[in-house]
Short mmCIF file of C-alpha atoms in Angstrom, two decimals:
data_model
loop_
_atom_site.label_atom_id
_atom_site.label_comp_id
_atom_site.label_asym_id
_atom_site.label_seq_id
_atom_site.Cartn_x
_atom_site.Cartn_y
_atom_site.Cartn_z
CA MET S 1 0.20 0.05 0.01
CA LEU S 2 1.32 3.14 -1.04
CA LYS S 3 2.33 5.93 1.94
CA GLN S 4 -0.44 8.79 2.83
CA ASN S 5 0.17 12.31 1.60
CA SER S 6 1.37 13.40 4.81
CA GLU S 7 3.91 10.87 5.11
CA LEU S 8 5.32 11.90 1.47
CA ARG S 9 5.21 15.43 2.56
CA ALA S 10 7.02 14.59 6.09
CA GLU S 11 9.69 12.63 4.00
CA ALA S 12 10.33 15.64 1.82
CA ARG S 13 10.61 17.98 4.72
CA VAL S 14 13.34 15.58 6.44
CA ALA S 15 15.01 15.59 3.41
CA LEU S 16 15.01 19.25 2.88
CA THR S 17 16.19 20.02 6.71
CA ASP S 18 19.22 22.41 6.69
CA LYS S 19 18.76 22.34 2.36
CA TRP S 20 15.79 24.89 2.35
CA VAL S 21 17.84 27.76 1.32
CA MET S 22 19.95 26.27 -1.19
CA GLY S 23 16.77 24.32 -2.38
CA ALA S 24 15.18 28.02 -3.15
CA VAL S 25 18.24 29.27 -4.60
CA THR S 26 18.68 26.04 -6.87
CA THR S 27 14.55 26.80 -7.99
CA LEU S 28 15.74 30.47 -8.71
CA VAL S 29 18.76 29.48 -10.85
CA PHE S 30 16.68 27.18 -12.52
CA GLY S 31 13.93 29.42 -13.05
CA ALA S 32 16.38 32.23 -14.33
CA VAL S 33 18.09 30.19 -16.65
CA SER S 34 14.76 28.16 -18.19
CA GLY S 35 13.03 31.53 -18.24
CA ALA S 36 15.88 33.35 -20.24
CA ALA S 37 15.85 30.55 -22.72
CA SER S 38 12.08 30.83 -23.22
CA TYR S 39 12.88 34.15 -25.02
CA ILE S 40 14.15 32.18 -28.17
CA PRO S 41 11.15 30.56 -29.03
CA VAL S 42 10.72 26.79 -29.32
CA VAL S 43 14.51 26.25 -29.91
CA GLY S 44 15.40 27.59 -26.28
CA THR S 45 12.84 25.44 -24.55
CA ILE S 46 14.03 22.44 -26.71
CA LEU S 47 17.68 22.78 -26.29
CA VAL S 48 17.69 24.49 -22.76
CA ALA S 49 14.42 24.41 -20.73
CA LEU S 50 13.95 20.56 -21.24
CA PRO S 51 17.26 19.14 -19.91
CA MET S 52 16.90 21.94 -16.97
CA MET S 53 13.51 20.34 -16.00
CA TYR S 54 14.95 17.05 -16.03
CA GLY S 55 18.15 18.12 -13.86
CA TYR S 56 15.87 19.81 -11.30
CA SER S 57 13.67 16.80 -10.84
CA ILE S 58 17.27 14.69 -10.46
CA VAL S 59 18.43 17.03 -8.02
CA MET S 60 15.41 16.58 -5.89
CA LEU S 61 15.44 13.03 -6.24
CA SER S 62 19.35 13.04 -5.09
CA VAL S 63 18.37 14.90 -1.84
CA MET S 64 15.51 12.39 -1.09
CA ARG S 65 18.21 9.91 -1.42
CA GLY S 66 20.31 11.79 1.39
CA GLY S 67 22.54 13.57 -1.04
CA GLU S 68 23.10 17.42 -1.11
CA MET S 69 21.29 20.02 -3.00
CA ASN S 70 23.86 20.12 -5.99
CA ILE S 71 22.81 23.19 -8.07
CA GLY S 72 25.23 21.58 -10.68
CA GLY S 73 22.52 18.85 -11.18
CA LEU S 74 20.46 21.14 -12.73
CA PHE S 75 22.61 20.62 -16.13
CA ASP S 76 23.06 17.05 -15.71
CA GLY S 77 20.44 16.62 -18.87
CA PHE S 78 23.10 18.34 -21.04
CA SER S 79 25.44 15.05 -20.45
CA ASP S 80 22.95 12.93 -21.94
CA PHE S 81 21.35 15.47 -24.15
CA GLY S 82 19.89 13.11 -26.99
CA ARG S 83 18.36 10.86 -24.72
CA ILE S 84 16.89 13.02 -22.09
CA VAL S 85 15.79 15.72 -24.65
CA GLY S 86 14.31 13.40 -27.00
CA THR S 87 12.07 11.61 -24.14
CA LYS S 88 10.99 15.08 -22.81
CA LEU S 89 10.05 16.54 -26.31
CA LEU S 90 7.92 13.12 -27.02
CA GLN S 91 6.35 13.84 -23.51
CA VAL S 92 5.51 17.25 -24.37
CA ILE S 93 4.07 16.68 -27.62
CA TYR S 94 1.98 13.73 -26.39
CA THR S 95 0.51 16.16 -23.53
CA PHE S 96 -0.20 18.94 -25.98
CA LEU S 97 -1.93 16.42 -28.44
CA TRP S 98 -4.10 15.09 -25.62
CA THR S 99 -4.84 18.42 -24.54
CA LEU S 100 -6.20 19.46 -27.95
CA LEU S 101 -9.21 16.64 -27.42
CA LEU S 102 -10.05 18.55 -24.14
CA VAL S 103 -7.87 19.82 -21.13
CA ILE S 104 -8.74 17.05 -18.76
CA PRO S 105 -7.30 14.44 -21.07
CA GLY S 106 -4.05 16.32 -21.20
CA ILE S 107 -3.99 16.69 -17.38
CA ILE S 108 -4.53 13.08 -17.14
CA LYS S 109 -1.84 12.26 -19.15
CA ASN S 110 0.68 14.62 -17.77
CA TYR S 111 0.22 12.43 -14.52
CA SER S 112 0.57 9.50 -16.49
CA TYR S 113 4.24 10.69 -17.60
CA ALA S 114 5.03 12.20 -14.19
CA MET S 115 7.72 9.63 -13.55
CA THR S 116 9.46 9.71 -16.45
CA ASP S 117 12.15 12.03 -15.42
CA PHE S 118 13.26 9.81 -12.65
CA ILE S 119 12.93 6.61 -14.50
CA LEU S 120 15.48 8.01 -17.07
CA LYS S 121 17.85 8.54 -14.20
CA ASP S 122 17.43 5.07 -12.73
CA GLN S 123 17.17 3.20 -15.92
CA PRO S 124 19.66 4.77 -18.38
CA GLU S 125 19.03 1.88 -20.79
CA LEU S 126 15.39 3.14 -21.39
CA ALA S 127 14.88 6.37 -23.76
CA ASN S 128 11.89 7.78 -25.64
CA ASN S 129 8.70 5.83 -25.58
CA ALA S 130 10.16 3.15 -23.53
CA ALA S 131 10.71 5.52 -20.52
CA ILE S 132 7.19 6.94 -21.17
CA GLU S 133 5.44 3.84 -21.05
CA LYS S 134 7.34 2.60 -17.88
CA SER S 135 5.73 5.79 -16.32
CA MET S 136 2.48 5.06 -17.82
CA ALA S 137 2.62 1.47 -16.21
CA MET S 138 3.82 2.82 -12.77
CA MET S 139 1.10 5.51 -12.57
CA ASP S 140 -1.71 3.16 -13.64
CA GLY S 141 -4.09 3.49 -11.04
CA ASN S 142 -2.08 6.11 -9.10
CA LYS S 143 -2.49 9.27 -10.96
CA MET S 144 -5.38 10.30 -8.93
CA LYS S 145 -3.10 9.65 -5.67
CA LEU S 146 -0.42 11.94 -7.19
CA PHE S 147 -3.20 14.63 -8.14
CA LEU S 148 -4.27 14.41 -4.52
CA LEU S 149 -0.76 15.22 -3.58
CA ASP S 150 -0.21 18.08 -5.43
CA LEU S 151 -3.77 19.23 -4.25
CA SER S 152 -2.65 19.26 -0.58
CA PHE S 153 0.11 22.06 -1.40
CA ILE S 154 -2.77 24.29 -2.52
CA GLY S 155 -2.80 26.07 1.14
CA TRP S 156 0.96 26.90 1.01
CA ALA S 157 0.58 28.12 -2.74
CA ILE S 158 -2.00 30.36 -1.59
CA LEU S 159 0.04 31.67 1.18
CA CYS S 160 2.93 31.98 -1.22
CA LEU S 161 0.79 34.53 -3.38
CA PHE S 162 1.21 37.06 -0.29
CA THR S 163 4.96 36.98 -0.46
CA PHE S 164 5.28 38.17 -3.57
CA GLY S 165 6.30 35.13 -5.46
CA ILE S 166 9.41 34.56 -3.11
CA GLY S 167 7.33 31.64 -1.18
CA PHE S 168 7.50 29.65 -4.29
CA LEU S 169 11.28 29.41 -4.39
CA PHE S 170 10.70 27.20 -1.08
CA LEU S 171 7.53 25.67 -1.95
CA GLN S 172 8.86 24.34 -5.46
CA PRO S 173 11.52 22.11 -4.02
CA TYR S 174 9.02 20.83 -1.11
CA VAL S 175 6.80 19.82 -4.02
CA GLN S 176 9.31 18.41 -6.13
CA SER S 177 10.90 16.38 -3.25
CA ALA S 178 7.40 15.32 -2.28
CA HIS S 179 6.94 13.99 -5.88
CA ALA S 180 10.29 11.93 -5.65
CA ALA S 181 9.30 10.53 -2.39
CA PHE S 182 6.16 9.47 -4.30
CA TYR S 183 8.09 7.76 -6.83
CA GLU S 184 10.35 5.81 -4.23
CA ASP S 185 7.48 4.59 -2.51
CA LEU S 186 5.82 3.61 -5.94
CA LYS S 187 9.23 1.96 -7.31
CA ALA S 188 9.47 0.06 -4.01
CA GLN S 189 5.77 -1.03 -4.39
CA THR S 190 6.33 -2.24 -8.05
CA VAL S 191 9.04 -4.40 -7.12
CA VAL S 192 7.05 -6.05 -4.64
CA GLU S 193 4.32 -6.86 -6.48
CA GLU S 194 6.57 -8.23 -9.37
CA GLU S 195 8.35 -10.31 -6.96
CA VAL S 196 4.60 -11.65 -5.73
CA ILE S 197 3.75 -12.28 -9.44
CA ILE S 198 7.43 -14.19 -9.90
CA GLU S 199 6.58 -16.36 -6.81
CA ALA S 200 3.00 -17.07 -7.83
#
């Protein structure tokens, strides 16, 4: 059984102990670089923002695993550029195409693909559709759980509005770390289920 949202948030807070300031700085650097790249339409997003999005996810995954808040990790996506960007680009395209049908299907698919970055990190042999399909399999029956986890941060998001946006520099690492905790929990659950199937 997957952990409760309160447990996942608690794990994220523990992982971020003494790292909140560096988390805010990392978020600021991520936003600044990605934002600057967005001024170059399409090309900037593909060449810079997509690998940076991957890097941000992996930095927070590392923190959840007891690592340091390494700002340099934001640029890890550039070291395996073709695999990371190719997969992320497909993810964006698929989400966009589903959104063309209606907004709700696009949101659902976005949650289906939510574990893709983590999978790319842990399974370097996977790329493109293989990584996305792995995420879809992991999220089958779990999309609502992740949605509710995100929804549980709504109160903090409202409070951040009264800080002229500064609060979001601290909220974003919190949310992303909770996503990483969700992935770790989901991965462990998947392994247990696979072992049960093999034993059966």
